[in-house]
Coordinates of C-alpha atoms in Angstrom, one line a residue:
M1 CA 111.1 70.3 96.0
D2 CA 109.6 71.8 92.8
M3 CA 107.7 69.8 90.1
P4 CA 110.7 69.0 87.9
A5 CA 112.5 67.6 90.9
I6 CA 109.4 65.4 91.6
I7 CA 109.5 64.1 88.0
S8 CA 113.2 63.4 88.3
E9 CA 112.4 60.7 90.8
Y10 CA 110.8 58.8 87.9
F11 CA 113.6 59.5 85.5
P12 CA 116.8 58.4 87.5
G13 CA 120.0 59.8 86.1
I14 CA 118.5 62.7 84.3
S15 CA 119.1 66.1 85.9
V16 CA 116.5 68.5 87.2
E17 CA 117.9 71.2 84.9
S18 CA 117.2 68.9 81.9
I19 CA 113.6 68.4 83.0
S20 CA 113.1 72.1 83.6
E21 CA 114.2 72.9 80.1
A22 CA 112.1 70.1 78.6
V23 CA 109.0 71.3 80.5
E24 CA 109.2 74.6 78.6
D25 CA 108.3 72.7 75.4
Y26 CA 104.9 71.8 77.0
Q27 CA 103.8 75.3 77.9
P28 CA 101.0 76.5 78.5
A29 CA 99.7 73.1 79.7
W30 CA 102.4 73.0 82.4
Q31 CA 101.3 76.2 83.8
V32 CA 97.8 74.8 84.2
I33 CA 99.1 71.7 85.9
Q34 CA 101.2 73.9 88.3
H35 CA 98.2 76.1 89.1
T36 CA 95.9 73.0 89.6
W37 CA 98.1 70.6 91.5
S38 CA 100.5 71.4 94.3
N39 CA 103.8 69.5 94.4
E40 CA 102.4 67.2 97.1
T41 CA 99.2 66.5 95.1
L42 CA 101.1 65.7 91.9
K43 CA 103.3 63.3 93.8
E44 CA 100.3 61.6 95.4
I45 CA 98.6 61.3 92.0
M46 CA 101.7 59.7 90.5
Q47 CA 101.8 57.3 93.5
G48 CA 98.1 56.4 93.1
K49 CA 96.5 57.7 96.3
V50 CA 95.4 61.3 97.1
S51 CA 94.3 62.2 100.6
V52 CA 91.8 65.1 100.9
P53 CA 91.1 66.3 104.5
D54 CA 87.5 67.2 105.5
S55 CA 88.8 70.7 106.4
V56 CA 89.9 71.3 102.8
I57 CA 86.5 70.1 101.4
N58 CA 84.5 72.1 103.9
E59 CA 86.5 75.2 103.2
A60 CA 85.7 74.7 99.5
I61 CA 82.0 74.3 100.3
T62 CA 82.0 77.5 102.3
E63 CA 83.7 79.4 99.5
S64 CA 81.1 78.1 97.1
L65 CA 78.2 79.2 99.4
K66 CA 79.7 82.7 99.7
A67 CA 80.2 82.9 95.9
E68 CA 76.6 81.9 95.3
S69 CA 75.2 84.4 97.7
G70 CA 77.4 87.2 96.2
G71 CA 79.7 87.3 99.2
S72 CA 82.9 86.6 97.2
E73 CA 84.3 86.1 93.8
A74 CA 83.0 83.2 91.7
A75 CA 85.3 80.3 90.7
D76 CA 86.3 82.0 87.5
G77 CA 87.4 85.2 89.3
G78 CA 84.2 87.2 88.5
P79 CA 81.5 88.3 90.9
G80 CA 79.3 85.8 92.7
P81 CA 76.0 84.9 91.1
G82 CA 74.1 86.8 93.8
A83 CA 71.2 84.3 94.0
E84 CA 70.8 83.2 97.7
P85 CA 71.6 79.5 98.2
P86 CA 68.9 77.4 99.9
V87 CA 71.2 76.6 102.9
T88 CA 73.1 78.8 105.4
E89 CA 75.6 76.0 106.4
L90 CA 76.8 72.8 104.8
K91 CA 79.6 70.5 105.9
L92 CA 80.6 66.9 105.8
T93 CA 82.5 64.6 108.2
S94 CA 84.3 61.4 107.1
R95 CA 84.3 58.4 109.4
E96 CA 86.7 55.5 109.7
N97 CA 83.9 53.0 109.0
G98 CA 83.5 54.5 105.5
R99 CA 80.5 56.6 106.3
L100 CA 80.2 60.1 105.0
E101 CA 78.0 62.3 107.3
I102 CA 76.5 65.5 105.9
F103 CA 75.1 68.3 108.0
A104 CA 73.2 71.3 106.7
N105 CA 71.1 74.2 107.9
T106 CA 68.4 74.9 105.3
K107 CA 66.1 77.9 104.9
K108 CA 63.2 75.7 103.9
I109 CA 63.1 72.8 106.4
G110 CA 65.8 73.7 108.9
R111 CA 68.4 71.3 110.1
V112 CA 69.1 68.3 107.9
E113 CA 71.5 65.4 108.4
F114 CA 72.4 62.6 106.1
S115 CA 74.7 59.5 106.7
G116 CA 75.8 57.4 103.8
T117 CA 78.5 56.0 101.7
I118 CA 80.3 56.8 98.4
E119 CA 79.4 53.9 96.2
E120 CA 81.3 55.1 93.2
F121 CA 83.7 57.9 92.4
V122 CA 84.8 57.5 88.8
H123 CA 86.7 59.8 86.4
N124 CA 88.2 58.8 83.0
K125 CA 88.2 60.2 79.5
E126 CA 84.7 58.9 78.9
D127 CA 82.9 59.2 82.3
S128 CA 82.9 61.4 85.4
H129 CA 80.4 60.7 88.1
V130 CA 79.8 60.2 91.8
T131 CA 77.3 57.9 93.3
Y132 CA 76.2 58.3 96.9
R133 CA 74.0 55.9 98.9
V134 CA 72.1 57.6 101.7
R135 CA 71.7 55.0 104.5
E136 CA 69.9 57.1 107.0
R137 CA 67.0 59.5 106.4
A138 CA 64.8 59.3 103.3
L139 CA 65.4 61.8 100.4
K140 CA 62.0 63.5 100.2
D141 CA 63.1 66.8 98.6
H142 CA 64.9 65.7 95.4
G143 CA 65.6 69.3 94.4
L144 CA 67.4 70.0 97.7
A145 CA 69.2 66.7 97.5
S146 CA 70.5 67.5 94.0
W147 CA 71.7 70.9 95.3
F148 CA 73.5 69.3 98.2
F149 CA 75.3 66.6 96.4
S150 CA 76.3 68.8 93.4
R151 CA 78.2 71.1 95.7
I152 CA 79.6 68.3 97.8
S153 CA 80.9 66.6 94.6
M154 CA 82.5 69.7 93.3
S155 CA 84.1 70.5 96.7
M156 CA 85.4 66.9 97.0
S157 CA 87.0 67.2 93.5
Q158 CA 88.5 70.6 93.8
K159 CA 92.0 69.3 94.9
L160 CA 92.1 67.0 91.9
F161 CA 90.4 69.2 89.2
G162 CA 90.8 72.7 90.4
K163 CA 87.9 75.1 90.6
F164 CA 85.2 74.5 88.0
D165 CA 81.8 76.1 87.3
L166 CA 78.8 73.8 88.0
G167 CA 76.3 76.3 86.7
E168 CA 72.9 76.1 88.4
S169 CA 73.6 72.4 89.4
L170 CA 75.3 69.4 88.1
P171 CA 73.0 66.8 86.4
T172 CA 71.7 64.5 89.1
S173 CA 69.8 61.2 89.0
I174 CA 68.0 60.0 92.2
K175 CA 66.7 56.4 92.4
G176 CA 65.6 55.5 95.9
N177 CA 68.4 56.5 98.2
Y178 CA 71.0 56.4 95.5
I179 CA 72.2 59.8 94.1
T180 CA 74.3 59.9 91.0
V181 CA 75.9 63.3 90.1
D182 CA 77.2 63.6 86.5
C183 CA 80.3 65.9 86.5
R184 CA 81.5 65.3 82.9
K185 CA 80.1 68.3 81.1
A186 CA 81.2 70.7 83.9
L187 CA 84.7 69.2 83.9
E188 CA 84.9 69.6 80.1
Q189 CA 84.8 73.4 80.7
S190 CA 87.6 73.3 83.3
K191 CA 91.2 74.6 82.7
L192 CA 92.5 71.0 82.8
A193 CA 90.3 70.0 79.9
K194 CA 91.4 73.0 77.8
A195 CA 95.1 72.4 78.5
E196 CA 96.5 69.9 76.0
I197 CA 99.8 68.1 75.3
K198 CA 100.2 66.9 71.7
G199 CA 96.5 67.2 71.3
Y200 CA 95.5 65.2 74.5
P201 CA 93.6 67.0 77.2
V202 CA 95.3 66.9 80.6
L203 CA 91.9 66.2 82.1
D204 CA 91.7 62.8 80.3
M205 CA 95.2 61.7 81.6
L206 CA 93.9 61.7 85.2
E207 CA 91.9 58.7 86.3
I208 CA 90.0 58.3 89.5
K209 CA 88.9 54.8 90.4
N210 CA 87.4 55.2 93.8
A211 CA 87.0 57.4 96.9
V212 CA 86.8 56.0 100.4
P213 CA 86.0 58.1 103.6
H214 CA 88.4 57.6 106.5
D215 CA 88.6 59.3 109.9
G216 CA 88.8 63.0 108.9
Y217 CA 89.7 62.6 105.2
I218 CA 88.7 60.9 101.9
M219 CA 91.3 58.8 100.1
F220 CA 91.1 58.9 96.3
E221 CA 92.5 56.0 94.2
T222 CA 94.1 57.6 91.2
R223 CA 96.2 56.8 88.1
L224 CA 98.0 59.0 85.6
N225 CA 97.1 57.5 82.2
I226 CA 99.6 59.3 79.9
P227 CA 99.2 58.3 76.2
Q228 CA 102.1 56.3 74.8
E229 CA 102.8 59.0 72.2
I230 CA 103.5 61.5 74.9
Q231 CA 105.6 59.2 77.0
V232 CA 107.8 58.3 74.1
A233 CA 108.2 62.0 73.0
A234 CA 108.8 63.2 76.6
L235 CA 111.5 60.5 77.3
D236 CA 113.1 61.2 73.9
L237 CA 113.3 64.9 74.7
L238 CA 114.6 64.3 78.2
L239 CA 117.3 61.9 77.0
R240 CA 118.4 64.2 74.2
R241 CA 118.8 67.1 76.8
H242 CA 120.7 64.8 79.1
T243 CA 123.0 63.7 76.3
Q244 CA 123.7 67.3 75.3
E245 CA 124.6 68.1 78.9
G246 CA 127.1 65.2 78.9
N247 CA 128.9 66.6 75.8

């Protein structure tokens, strides 16, 4: 099933052909959407829950480490930065009890393990941040903790936002065992932010309310917040196409 067919589920009685033609009026934003979200992901976003397996997140983390060490292309398709990352291995494991376990082999202090929870995972047109609470092991090296959680936040988000460049690190605030990663400025440079429909960035139409670890995956609570102006224009266009087909 392609994307127009998915959308047809939400516009009963209007043909897939009508939707395919109408979509052309929203290029190039539609191309960015297709590149960022698979058919399955788009459908999950529209239904309000997106499941991201640990394997997908850990693969994204591995690719990020390779890019930073110069072992592969960077997220934008260019060469990796070449600076050696402070870890040789980093992966997470989601548990049914809501815990997020993080394992790393670091060059500075060796093996490091964290266990904690995702207290907040928020994205809307005004704010994009992730807050973790580490429940086991004190955070003594704030620089390393900032590095860890910047990469983990980016990799967790990749299925929803596509690849984006976090620079040296995402802005991070650490208070006790609470770590808050601010993703807003990095996401504003993403392709979703630059893709617009009637002047509205596609990035701002996606909302994330929460993220909860389960056994082997993280479930994101999502919402598509499409401005009324776009809904009216899209529906009007689809109806006109459908009426023309009937004549």
